[in-house]
PDB file of C-alpha atoms and ligand atoms in Angstrom:
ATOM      1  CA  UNK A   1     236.744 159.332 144.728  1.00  0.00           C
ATOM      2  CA  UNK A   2     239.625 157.773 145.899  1.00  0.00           C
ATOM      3  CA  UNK A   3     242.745 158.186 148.046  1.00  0.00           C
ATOM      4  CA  UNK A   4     246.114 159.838 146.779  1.00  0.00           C
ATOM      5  CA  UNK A   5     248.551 157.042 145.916  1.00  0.00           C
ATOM      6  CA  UNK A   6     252.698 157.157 146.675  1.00  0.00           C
ATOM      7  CA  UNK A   7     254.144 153.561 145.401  1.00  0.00           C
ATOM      8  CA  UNK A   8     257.241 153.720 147.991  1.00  0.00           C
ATOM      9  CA  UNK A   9     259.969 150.757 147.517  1.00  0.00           C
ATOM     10  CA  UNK A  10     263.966 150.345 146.919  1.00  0.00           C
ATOM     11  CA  UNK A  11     265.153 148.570 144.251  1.00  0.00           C
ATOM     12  CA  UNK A  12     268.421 147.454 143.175  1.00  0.00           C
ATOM     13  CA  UNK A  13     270.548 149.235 140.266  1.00  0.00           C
ATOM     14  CA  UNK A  14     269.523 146.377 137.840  1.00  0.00           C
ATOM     15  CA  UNK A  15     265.837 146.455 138.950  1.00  0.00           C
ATOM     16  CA  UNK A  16     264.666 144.064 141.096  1.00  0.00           C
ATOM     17  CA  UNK A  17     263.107 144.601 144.313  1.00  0.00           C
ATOM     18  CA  UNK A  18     263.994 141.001 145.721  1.00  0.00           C
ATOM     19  CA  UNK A  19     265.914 137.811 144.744  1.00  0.00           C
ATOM     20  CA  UNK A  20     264.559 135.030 142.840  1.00  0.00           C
ATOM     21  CA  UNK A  21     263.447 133.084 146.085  1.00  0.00           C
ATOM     22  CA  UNK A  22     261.456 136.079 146.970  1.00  0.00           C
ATOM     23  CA  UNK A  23     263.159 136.312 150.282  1.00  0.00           C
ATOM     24  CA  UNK A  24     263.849 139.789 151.803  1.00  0.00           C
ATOM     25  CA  UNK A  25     266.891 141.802 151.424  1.00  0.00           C
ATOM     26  CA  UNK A  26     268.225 144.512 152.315  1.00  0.00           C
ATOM     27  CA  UNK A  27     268.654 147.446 149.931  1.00  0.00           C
ATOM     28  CA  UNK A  28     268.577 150.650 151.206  1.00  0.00           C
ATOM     29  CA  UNK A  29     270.610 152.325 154.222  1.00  0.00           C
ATOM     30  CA  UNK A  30     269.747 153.747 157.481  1.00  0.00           C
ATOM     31  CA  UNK A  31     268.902 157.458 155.563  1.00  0.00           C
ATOM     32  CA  UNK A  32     266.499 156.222 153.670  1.00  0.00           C
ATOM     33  CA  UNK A  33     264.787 153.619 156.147  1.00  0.00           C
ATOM     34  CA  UNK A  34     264.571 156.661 158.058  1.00  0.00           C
ATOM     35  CA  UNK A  35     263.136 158.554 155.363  1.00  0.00           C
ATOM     36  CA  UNK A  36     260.427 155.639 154.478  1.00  0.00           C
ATOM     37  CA  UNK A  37     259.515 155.785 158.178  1.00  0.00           C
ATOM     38  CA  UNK A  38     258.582 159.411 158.051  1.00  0.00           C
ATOM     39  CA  UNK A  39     256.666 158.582 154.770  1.00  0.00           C
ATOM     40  CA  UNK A  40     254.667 156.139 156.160  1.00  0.00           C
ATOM     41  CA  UNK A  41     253.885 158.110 159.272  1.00  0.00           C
ATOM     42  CA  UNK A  42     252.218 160.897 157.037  1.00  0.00           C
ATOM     43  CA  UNK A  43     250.084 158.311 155.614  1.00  0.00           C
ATOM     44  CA  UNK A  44     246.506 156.945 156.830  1.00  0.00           C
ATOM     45  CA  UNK A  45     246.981 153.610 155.084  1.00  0.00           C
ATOM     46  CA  UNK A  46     249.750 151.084 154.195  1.00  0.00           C
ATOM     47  CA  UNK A  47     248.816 148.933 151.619  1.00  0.00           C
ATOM     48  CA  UNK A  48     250.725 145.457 150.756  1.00  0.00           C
ATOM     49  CA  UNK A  49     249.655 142.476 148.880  1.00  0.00           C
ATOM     50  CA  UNK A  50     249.630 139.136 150.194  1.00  0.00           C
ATOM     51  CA  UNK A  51     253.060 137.822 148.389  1.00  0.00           C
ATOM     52  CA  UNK A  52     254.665 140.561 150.588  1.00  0.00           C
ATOM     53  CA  UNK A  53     253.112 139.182 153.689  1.00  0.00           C
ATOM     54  CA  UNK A  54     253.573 135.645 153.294  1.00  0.00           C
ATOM     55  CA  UNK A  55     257.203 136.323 152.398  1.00  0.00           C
ATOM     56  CA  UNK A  56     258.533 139.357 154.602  1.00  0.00           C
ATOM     57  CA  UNK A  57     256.181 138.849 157.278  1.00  0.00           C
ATOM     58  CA  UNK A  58     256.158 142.686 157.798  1.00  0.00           C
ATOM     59  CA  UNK A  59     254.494 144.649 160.977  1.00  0.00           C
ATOM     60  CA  UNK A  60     254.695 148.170 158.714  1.00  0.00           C
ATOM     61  CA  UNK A  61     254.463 149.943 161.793  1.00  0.00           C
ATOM     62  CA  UNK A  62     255.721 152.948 162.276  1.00  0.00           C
ATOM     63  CA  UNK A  63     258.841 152.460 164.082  1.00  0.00           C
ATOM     64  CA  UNK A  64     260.355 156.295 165.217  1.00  0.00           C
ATOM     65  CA  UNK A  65     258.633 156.948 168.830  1.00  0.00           C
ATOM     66  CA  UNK A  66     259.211 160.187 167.959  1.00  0.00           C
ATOM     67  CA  UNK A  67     256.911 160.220 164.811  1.00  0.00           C
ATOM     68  CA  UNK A  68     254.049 158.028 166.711  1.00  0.00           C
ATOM     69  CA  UNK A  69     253.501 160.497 169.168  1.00  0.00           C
ATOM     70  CA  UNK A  70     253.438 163.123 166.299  1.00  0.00           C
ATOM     71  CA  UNK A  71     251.027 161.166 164.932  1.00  0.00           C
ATOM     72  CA  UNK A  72     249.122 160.837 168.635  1.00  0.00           C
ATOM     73  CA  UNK A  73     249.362 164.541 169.212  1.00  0.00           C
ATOM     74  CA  UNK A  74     247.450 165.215 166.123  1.00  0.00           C
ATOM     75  CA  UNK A  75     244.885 162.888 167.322  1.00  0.00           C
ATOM     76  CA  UNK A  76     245.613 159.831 165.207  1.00  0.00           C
ATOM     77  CA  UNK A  77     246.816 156.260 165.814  1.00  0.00           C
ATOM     78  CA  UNK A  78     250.027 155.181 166.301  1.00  0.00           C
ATOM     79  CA  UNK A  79     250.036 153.681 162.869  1.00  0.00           C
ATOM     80  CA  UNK A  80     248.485 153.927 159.908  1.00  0.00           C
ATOM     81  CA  UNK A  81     245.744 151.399 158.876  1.00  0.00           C
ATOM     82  CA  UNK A  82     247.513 148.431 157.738  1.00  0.00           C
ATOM     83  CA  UNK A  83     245.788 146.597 154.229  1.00  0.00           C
ATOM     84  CA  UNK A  84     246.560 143.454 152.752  1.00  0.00           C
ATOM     85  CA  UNK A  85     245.506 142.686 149.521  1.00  0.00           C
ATOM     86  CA  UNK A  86     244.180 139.000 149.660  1.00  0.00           C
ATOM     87  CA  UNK A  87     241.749 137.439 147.643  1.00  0.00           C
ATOM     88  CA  UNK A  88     241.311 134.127 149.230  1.00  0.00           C
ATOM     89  CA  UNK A  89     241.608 135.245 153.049  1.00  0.00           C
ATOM     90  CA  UNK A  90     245.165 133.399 153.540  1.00  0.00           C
ATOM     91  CA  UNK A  91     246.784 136.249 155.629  1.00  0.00           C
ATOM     92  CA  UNK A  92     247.888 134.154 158.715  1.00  0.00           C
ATOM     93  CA  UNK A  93     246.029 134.835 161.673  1.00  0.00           C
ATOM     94  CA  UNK A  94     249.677 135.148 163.119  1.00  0.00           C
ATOM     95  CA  UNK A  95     250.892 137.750 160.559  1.00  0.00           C
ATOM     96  CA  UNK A  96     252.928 140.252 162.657  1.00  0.00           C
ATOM     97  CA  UNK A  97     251.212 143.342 160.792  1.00  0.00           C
ATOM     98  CA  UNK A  98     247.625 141.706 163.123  1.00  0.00           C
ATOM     99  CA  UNK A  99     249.314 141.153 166.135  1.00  0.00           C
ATOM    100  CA  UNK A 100     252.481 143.732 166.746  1.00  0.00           C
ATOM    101  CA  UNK A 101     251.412 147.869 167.283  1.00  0.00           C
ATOM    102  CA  UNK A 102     248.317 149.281 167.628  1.00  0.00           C
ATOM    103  CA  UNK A 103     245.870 150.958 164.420  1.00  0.00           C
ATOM    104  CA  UNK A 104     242.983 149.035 162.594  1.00  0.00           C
ATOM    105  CA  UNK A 105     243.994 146.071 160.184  1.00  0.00           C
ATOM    106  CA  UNK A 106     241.939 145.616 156.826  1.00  0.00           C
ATOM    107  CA  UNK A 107     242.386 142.740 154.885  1.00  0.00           C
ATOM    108  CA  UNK A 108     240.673 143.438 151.795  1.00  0.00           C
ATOM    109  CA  UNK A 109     239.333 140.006 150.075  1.00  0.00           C
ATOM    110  CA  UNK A 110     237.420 138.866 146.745  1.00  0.00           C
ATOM    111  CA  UNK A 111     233.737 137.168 147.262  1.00  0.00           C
ATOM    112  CA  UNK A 112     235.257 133.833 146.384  1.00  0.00           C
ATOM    113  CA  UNK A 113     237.455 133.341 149.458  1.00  0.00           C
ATOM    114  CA  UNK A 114     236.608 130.743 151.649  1.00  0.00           C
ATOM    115  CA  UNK A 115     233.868 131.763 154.896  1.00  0.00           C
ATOM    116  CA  UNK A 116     235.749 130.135 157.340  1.00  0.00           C
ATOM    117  CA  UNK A 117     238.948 132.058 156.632  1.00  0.00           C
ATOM    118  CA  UNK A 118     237.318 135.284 156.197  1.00  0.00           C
ATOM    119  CA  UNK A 119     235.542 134.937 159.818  1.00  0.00           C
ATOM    120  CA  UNK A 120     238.522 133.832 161.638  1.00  0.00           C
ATOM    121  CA  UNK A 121     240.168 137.179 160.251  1.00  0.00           C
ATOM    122  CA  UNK A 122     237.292 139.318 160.540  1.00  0.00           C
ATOM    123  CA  UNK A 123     238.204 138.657 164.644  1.00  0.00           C
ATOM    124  CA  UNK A 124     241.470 140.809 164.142  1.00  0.00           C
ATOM    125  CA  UNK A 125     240.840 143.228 161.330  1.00  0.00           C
ATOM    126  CA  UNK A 126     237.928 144.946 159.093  1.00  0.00           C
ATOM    127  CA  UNK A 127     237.350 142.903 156.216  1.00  0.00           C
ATOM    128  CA  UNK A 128     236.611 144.350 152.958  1.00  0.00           C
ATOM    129  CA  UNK A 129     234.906 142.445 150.282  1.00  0.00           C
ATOM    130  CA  UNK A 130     235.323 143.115 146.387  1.00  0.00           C
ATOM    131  CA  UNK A 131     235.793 141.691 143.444  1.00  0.00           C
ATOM    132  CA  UNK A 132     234.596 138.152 142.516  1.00  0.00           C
ATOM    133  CA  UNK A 133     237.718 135.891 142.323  1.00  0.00           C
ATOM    134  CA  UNK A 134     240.117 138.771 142.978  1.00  0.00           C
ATOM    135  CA  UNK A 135     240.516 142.015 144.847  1.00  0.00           C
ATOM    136  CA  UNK A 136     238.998 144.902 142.943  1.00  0.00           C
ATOM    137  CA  UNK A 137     241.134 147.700 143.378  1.00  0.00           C
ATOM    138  CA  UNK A 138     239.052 150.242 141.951  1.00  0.00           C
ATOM    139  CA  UNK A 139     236.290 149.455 144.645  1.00  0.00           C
ATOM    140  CA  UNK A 140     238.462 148.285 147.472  1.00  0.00           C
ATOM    141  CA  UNK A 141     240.032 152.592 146.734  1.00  0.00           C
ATOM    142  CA  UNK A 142     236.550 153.803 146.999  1.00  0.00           C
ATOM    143  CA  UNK A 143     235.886 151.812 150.179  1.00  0.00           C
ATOM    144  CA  UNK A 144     239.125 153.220 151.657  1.00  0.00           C
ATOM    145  CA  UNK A 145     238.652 156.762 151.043  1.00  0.00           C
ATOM    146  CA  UNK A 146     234.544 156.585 152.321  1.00  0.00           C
ATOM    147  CA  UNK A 147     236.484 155.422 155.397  1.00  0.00           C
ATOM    148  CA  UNK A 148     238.004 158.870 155.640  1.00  0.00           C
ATOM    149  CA  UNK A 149     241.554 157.572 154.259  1.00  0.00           C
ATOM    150  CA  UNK A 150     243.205 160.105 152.146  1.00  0.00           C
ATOM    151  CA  UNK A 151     246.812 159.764 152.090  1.00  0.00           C
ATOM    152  CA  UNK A 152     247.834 155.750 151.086  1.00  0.00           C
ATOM    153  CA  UNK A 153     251.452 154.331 150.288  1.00  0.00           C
ATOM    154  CA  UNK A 154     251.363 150.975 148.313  1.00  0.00           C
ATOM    155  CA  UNK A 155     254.925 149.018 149.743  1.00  0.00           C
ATOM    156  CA  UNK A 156     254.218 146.275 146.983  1.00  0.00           C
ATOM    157  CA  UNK A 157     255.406 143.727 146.097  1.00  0.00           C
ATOM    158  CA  UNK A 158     255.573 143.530 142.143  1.00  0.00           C
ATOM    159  CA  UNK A 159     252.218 141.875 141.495  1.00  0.00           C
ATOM    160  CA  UNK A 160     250.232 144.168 143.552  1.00  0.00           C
ATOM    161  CA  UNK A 161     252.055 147.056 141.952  1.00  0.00           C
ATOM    162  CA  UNK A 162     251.188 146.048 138.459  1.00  0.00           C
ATOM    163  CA  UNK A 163     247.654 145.898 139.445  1.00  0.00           C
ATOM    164  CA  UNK A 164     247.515 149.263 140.723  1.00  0.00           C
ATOM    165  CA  UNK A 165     249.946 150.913 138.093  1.00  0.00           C
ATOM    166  CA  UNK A 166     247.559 148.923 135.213  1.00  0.00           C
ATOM    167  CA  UNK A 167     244.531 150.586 136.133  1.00  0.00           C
ATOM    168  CA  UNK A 168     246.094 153.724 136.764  1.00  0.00           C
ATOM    169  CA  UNK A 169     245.609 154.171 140.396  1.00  0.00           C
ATOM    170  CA  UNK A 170     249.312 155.606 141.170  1.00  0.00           C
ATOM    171  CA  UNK A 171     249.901 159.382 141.947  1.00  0.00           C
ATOM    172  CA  UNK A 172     253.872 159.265 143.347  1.00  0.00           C
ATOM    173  CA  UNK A 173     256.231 156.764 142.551  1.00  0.00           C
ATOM    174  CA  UNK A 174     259.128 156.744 144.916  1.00  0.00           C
ATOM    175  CA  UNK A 175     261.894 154.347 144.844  1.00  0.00           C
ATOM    176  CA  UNK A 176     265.189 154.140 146.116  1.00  0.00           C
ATOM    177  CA  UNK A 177     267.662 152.528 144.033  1.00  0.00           C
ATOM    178  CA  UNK A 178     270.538 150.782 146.075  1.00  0.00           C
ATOM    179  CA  UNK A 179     274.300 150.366 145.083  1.00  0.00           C
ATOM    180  CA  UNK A 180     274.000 146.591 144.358  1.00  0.00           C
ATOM    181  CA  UNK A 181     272.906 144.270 141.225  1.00  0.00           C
ATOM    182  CA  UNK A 182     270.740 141.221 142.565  1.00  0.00           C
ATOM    183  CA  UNK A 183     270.100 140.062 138.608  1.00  0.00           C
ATOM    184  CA  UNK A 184     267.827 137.000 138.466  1.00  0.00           C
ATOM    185  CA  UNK A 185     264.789 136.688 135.212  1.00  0.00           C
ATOM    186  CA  UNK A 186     262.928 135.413 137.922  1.00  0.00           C
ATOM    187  CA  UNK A 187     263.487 138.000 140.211  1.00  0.00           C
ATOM    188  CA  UNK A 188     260.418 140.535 141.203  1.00  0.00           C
ATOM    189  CA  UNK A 189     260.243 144.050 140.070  1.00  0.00           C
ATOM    190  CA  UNK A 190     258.507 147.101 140.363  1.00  0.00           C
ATOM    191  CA  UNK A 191     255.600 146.572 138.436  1.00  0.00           C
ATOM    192  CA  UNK A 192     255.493 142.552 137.595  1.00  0.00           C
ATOM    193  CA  UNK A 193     252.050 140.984 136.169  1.00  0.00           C
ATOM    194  CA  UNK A 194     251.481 140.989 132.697  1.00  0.00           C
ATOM    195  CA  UNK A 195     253.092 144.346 131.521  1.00  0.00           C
ATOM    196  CA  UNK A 196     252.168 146.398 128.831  1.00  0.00           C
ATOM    197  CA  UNK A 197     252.314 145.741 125.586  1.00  0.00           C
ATOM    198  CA  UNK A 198     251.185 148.959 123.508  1.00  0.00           C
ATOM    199  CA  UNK A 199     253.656 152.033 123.728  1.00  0.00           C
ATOM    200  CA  UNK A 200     250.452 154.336 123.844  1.00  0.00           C
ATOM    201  CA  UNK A 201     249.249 152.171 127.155  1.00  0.00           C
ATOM    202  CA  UNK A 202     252.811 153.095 129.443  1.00  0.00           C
ATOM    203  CA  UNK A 203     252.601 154.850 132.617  1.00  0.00           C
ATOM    204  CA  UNK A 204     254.162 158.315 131.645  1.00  0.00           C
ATOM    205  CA  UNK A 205     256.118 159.588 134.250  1.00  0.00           C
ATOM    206  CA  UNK A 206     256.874 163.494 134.994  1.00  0.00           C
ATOM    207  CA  UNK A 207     260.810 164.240 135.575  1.00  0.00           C
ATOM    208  CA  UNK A 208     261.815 163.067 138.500  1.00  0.00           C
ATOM    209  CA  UNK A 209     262.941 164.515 141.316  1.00  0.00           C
ATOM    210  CA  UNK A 210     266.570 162.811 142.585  1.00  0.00           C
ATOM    211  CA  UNK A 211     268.435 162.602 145.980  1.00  0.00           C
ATOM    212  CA  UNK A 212     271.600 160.857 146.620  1.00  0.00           C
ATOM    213  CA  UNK A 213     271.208 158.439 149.552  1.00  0.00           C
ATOM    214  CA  UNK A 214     273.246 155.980 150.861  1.00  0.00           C
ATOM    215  CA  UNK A 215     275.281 155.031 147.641  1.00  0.00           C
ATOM    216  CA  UNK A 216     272.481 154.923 145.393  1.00  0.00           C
ATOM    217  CA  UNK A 217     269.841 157.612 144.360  1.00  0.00           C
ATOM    218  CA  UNK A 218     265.375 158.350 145.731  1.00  0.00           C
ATOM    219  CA  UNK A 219     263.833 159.103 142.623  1.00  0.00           C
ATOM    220  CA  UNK A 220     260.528 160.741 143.167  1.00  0.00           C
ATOM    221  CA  UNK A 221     258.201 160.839 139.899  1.00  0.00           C
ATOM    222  CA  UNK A 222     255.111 162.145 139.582  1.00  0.00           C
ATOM    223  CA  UNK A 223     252.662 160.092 137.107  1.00  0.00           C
ATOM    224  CA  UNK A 224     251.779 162.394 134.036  1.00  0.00           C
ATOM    225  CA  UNK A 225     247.756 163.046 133.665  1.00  0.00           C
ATOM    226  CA  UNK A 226     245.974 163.159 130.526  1.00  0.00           C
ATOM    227  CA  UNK A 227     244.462 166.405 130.439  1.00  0.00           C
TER     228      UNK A 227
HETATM  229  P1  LIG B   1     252.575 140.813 146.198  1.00  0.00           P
HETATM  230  O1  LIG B   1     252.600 141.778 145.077  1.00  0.00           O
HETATM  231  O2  LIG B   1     252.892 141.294 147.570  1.00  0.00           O
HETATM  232  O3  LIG B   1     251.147 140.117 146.291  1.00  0.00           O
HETATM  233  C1  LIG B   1     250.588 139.622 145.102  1.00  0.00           C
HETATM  234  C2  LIG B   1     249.255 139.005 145.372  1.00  0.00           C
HETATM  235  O4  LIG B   1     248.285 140.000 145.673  1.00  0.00           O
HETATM  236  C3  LIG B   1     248.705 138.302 144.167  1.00  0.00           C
HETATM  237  O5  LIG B   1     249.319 137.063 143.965  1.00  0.00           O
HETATM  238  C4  LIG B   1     247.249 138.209 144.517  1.00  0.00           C
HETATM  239  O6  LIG B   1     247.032 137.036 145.284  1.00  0.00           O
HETATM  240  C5  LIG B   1     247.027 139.430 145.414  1.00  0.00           C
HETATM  241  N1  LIG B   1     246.106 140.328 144.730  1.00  0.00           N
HETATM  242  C6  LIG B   1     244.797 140.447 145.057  1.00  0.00           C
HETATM  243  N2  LIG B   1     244.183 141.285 144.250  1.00  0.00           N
HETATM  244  C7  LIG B   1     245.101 141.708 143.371  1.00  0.00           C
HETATM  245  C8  LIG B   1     245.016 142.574 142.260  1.00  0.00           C
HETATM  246  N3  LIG B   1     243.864 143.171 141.940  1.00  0.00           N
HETATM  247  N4  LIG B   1     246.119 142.803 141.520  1.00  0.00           N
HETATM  248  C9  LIG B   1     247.286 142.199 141.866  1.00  0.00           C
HETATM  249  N5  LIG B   1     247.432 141.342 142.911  1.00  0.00           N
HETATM  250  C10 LIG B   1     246.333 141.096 143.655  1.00  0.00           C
HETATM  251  O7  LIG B   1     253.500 139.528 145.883  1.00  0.00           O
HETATM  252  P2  LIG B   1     254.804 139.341 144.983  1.00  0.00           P
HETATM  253  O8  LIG B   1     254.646 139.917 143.627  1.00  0.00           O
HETATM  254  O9  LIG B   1     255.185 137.915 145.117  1.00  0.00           O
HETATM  255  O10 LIG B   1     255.881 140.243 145.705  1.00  0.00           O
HETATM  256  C11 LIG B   1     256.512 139.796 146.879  1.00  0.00           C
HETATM  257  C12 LIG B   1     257.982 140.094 146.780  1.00  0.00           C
HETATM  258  O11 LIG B   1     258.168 141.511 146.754  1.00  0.00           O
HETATM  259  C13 LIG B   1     258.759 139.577 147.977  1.00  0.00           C
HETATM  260  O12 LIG B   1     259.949 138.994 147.508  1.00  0.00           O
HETATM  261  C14 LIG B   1     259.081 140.825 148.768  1.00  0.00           C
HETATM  262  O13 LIG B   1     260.315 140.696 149.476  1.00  0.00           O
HETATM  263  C15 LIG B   1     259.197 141.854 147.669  1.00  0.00           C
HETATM  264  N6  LIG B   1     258.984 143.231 148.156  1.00  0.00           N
HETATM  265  C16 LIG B   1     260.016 144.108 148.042  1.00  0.00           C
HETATM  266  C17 LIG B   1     259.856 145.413 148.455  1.00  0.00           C
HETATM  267  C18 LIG B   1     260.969 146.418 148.308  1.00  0.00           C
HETATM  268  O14 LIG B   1     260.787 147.608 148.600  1.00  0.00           O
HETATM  269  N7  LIG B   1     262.139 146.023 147.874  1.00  0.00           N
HETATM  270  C19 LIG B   1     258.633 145.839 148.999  1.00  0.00           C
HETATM  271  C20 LIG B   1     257.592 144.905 149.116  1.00  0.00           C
HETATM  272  C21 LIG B   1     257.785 143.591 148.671  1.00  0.00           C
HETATM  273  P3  LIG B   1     245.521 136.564 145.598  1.00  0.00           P
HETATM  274  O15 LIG B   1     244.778 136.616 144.289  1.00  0.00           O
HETATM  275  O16 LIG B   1     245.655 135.245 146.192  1.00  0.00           O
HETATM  276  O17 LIG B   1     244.993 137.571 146.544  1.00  0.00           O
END
């Protein structure tokens, strides 16, 4: 068993979810900021991989006080539990997703990653080991939902995406696409890694449901089961 899966994150027009320096940008508007906001407040876990926290720095808290104390009134924590993705433990201790809001941290690592690394985290978050040189997803899903979490939104990056979208672990796949072309070979994506190579092995994707937002467009797809 494991937790239901949204993959939530905006995009420019010619696909790329950052520039080639990594660095964060802006694509989306105040709508759909707003709208991610609510998304993540319906969630019980965030999930992010450790490019996205070594490069954004992100607290993924919730950030409406209006949706926290929805949230508190139905008995839950402010925020959602926050999960990095980190094989070797190198989350920084000052990451602003361990220090800023309240909710429980996991940072999910692989057996290989250095002891002294993984105690000094296991001080400010649950630590979840899997995987021998790198996080298995499959397991670290299990371990999530025997922790009661249900509902999880994957905010990326592109390698972490690709992991999850390669073993099939994606349910929803929502993505805003903005009004601007940030171009760049080098430039992350959606789903990064080592992409498919067989027609027969693509994520199939159910019609989409679209929204205009902001200039550009939400496109909310459903991934197609085998029956
Ligand atoms: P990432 O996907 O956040 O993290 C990738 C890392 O996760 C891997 O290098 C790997 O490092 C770790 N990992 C552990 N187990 C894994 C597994 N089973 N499968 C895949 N990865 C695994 O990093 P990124 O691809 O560099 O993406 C970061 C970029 O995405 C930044 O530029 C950020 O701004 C952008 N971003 C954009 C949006 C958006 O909505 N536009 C959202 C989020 C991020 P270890 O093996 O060391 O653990």
């Amino acid at each position: 068993m494991r937790p239901y899966v949204t993959v939530n994150l905006a995009m420019s027009a010619d696909g790329k979810i950052s520039t080639r320096e990594r660095r964060q940008v802006r694509i989306s508007g105040d709508r759909d900021y707003r709208r991610v906001d609510a998304l993540k407040a319906g969630q019980d876990a965030i999930v992010v991989g450790i490019g996205t926290v070594l490069a954004d720095n992100p607290s993924l808290t919730v950030k409406s006080p209006a949706l926290r104390e929805g949230r508190r009134n139905e008995g839950k924590a402010d925020n959602p539990v926050r999960v990095v993705v980190d094989s070797q433990a190198r989350t920084p201790p000052g990451a602003d997703l361990l220090r800023k809001g309240t909710g429980e941290r996991v940072i999910a690592v692989a057996e290989s990653a250095p002891r002294e690394r993984v105690e000094r985290l296991r001080d400010l978050a649950t630590v979840i080991v899997s995987g021998a040189d790198q996080v298995d997803l499959d397991q670290l899903l299990r371990e999530l939902h025997r922790k009661g979490i249900r509902r999880l939104m994957v905010e990326g990056g592109g390698t972490l995406l690709w992991g999850f979208f390669s073993r099939g672990l994606v349910d929803e796949f929502c993505t805003f696409v903005g009004p601007v072309v940030i171009g760049g070979k080098d430039s992350p994506t959606p789903a990064d890694g080592e992409g498919f190579l067989l027609e027969r092995d693509f994520v199939r994707l159910e019609p989409p449901v679209v929204t205009e937002c902001d200039g550009g467009v939400i496109l909310r797809w459903l991934v197609k089961r085998d029956n």
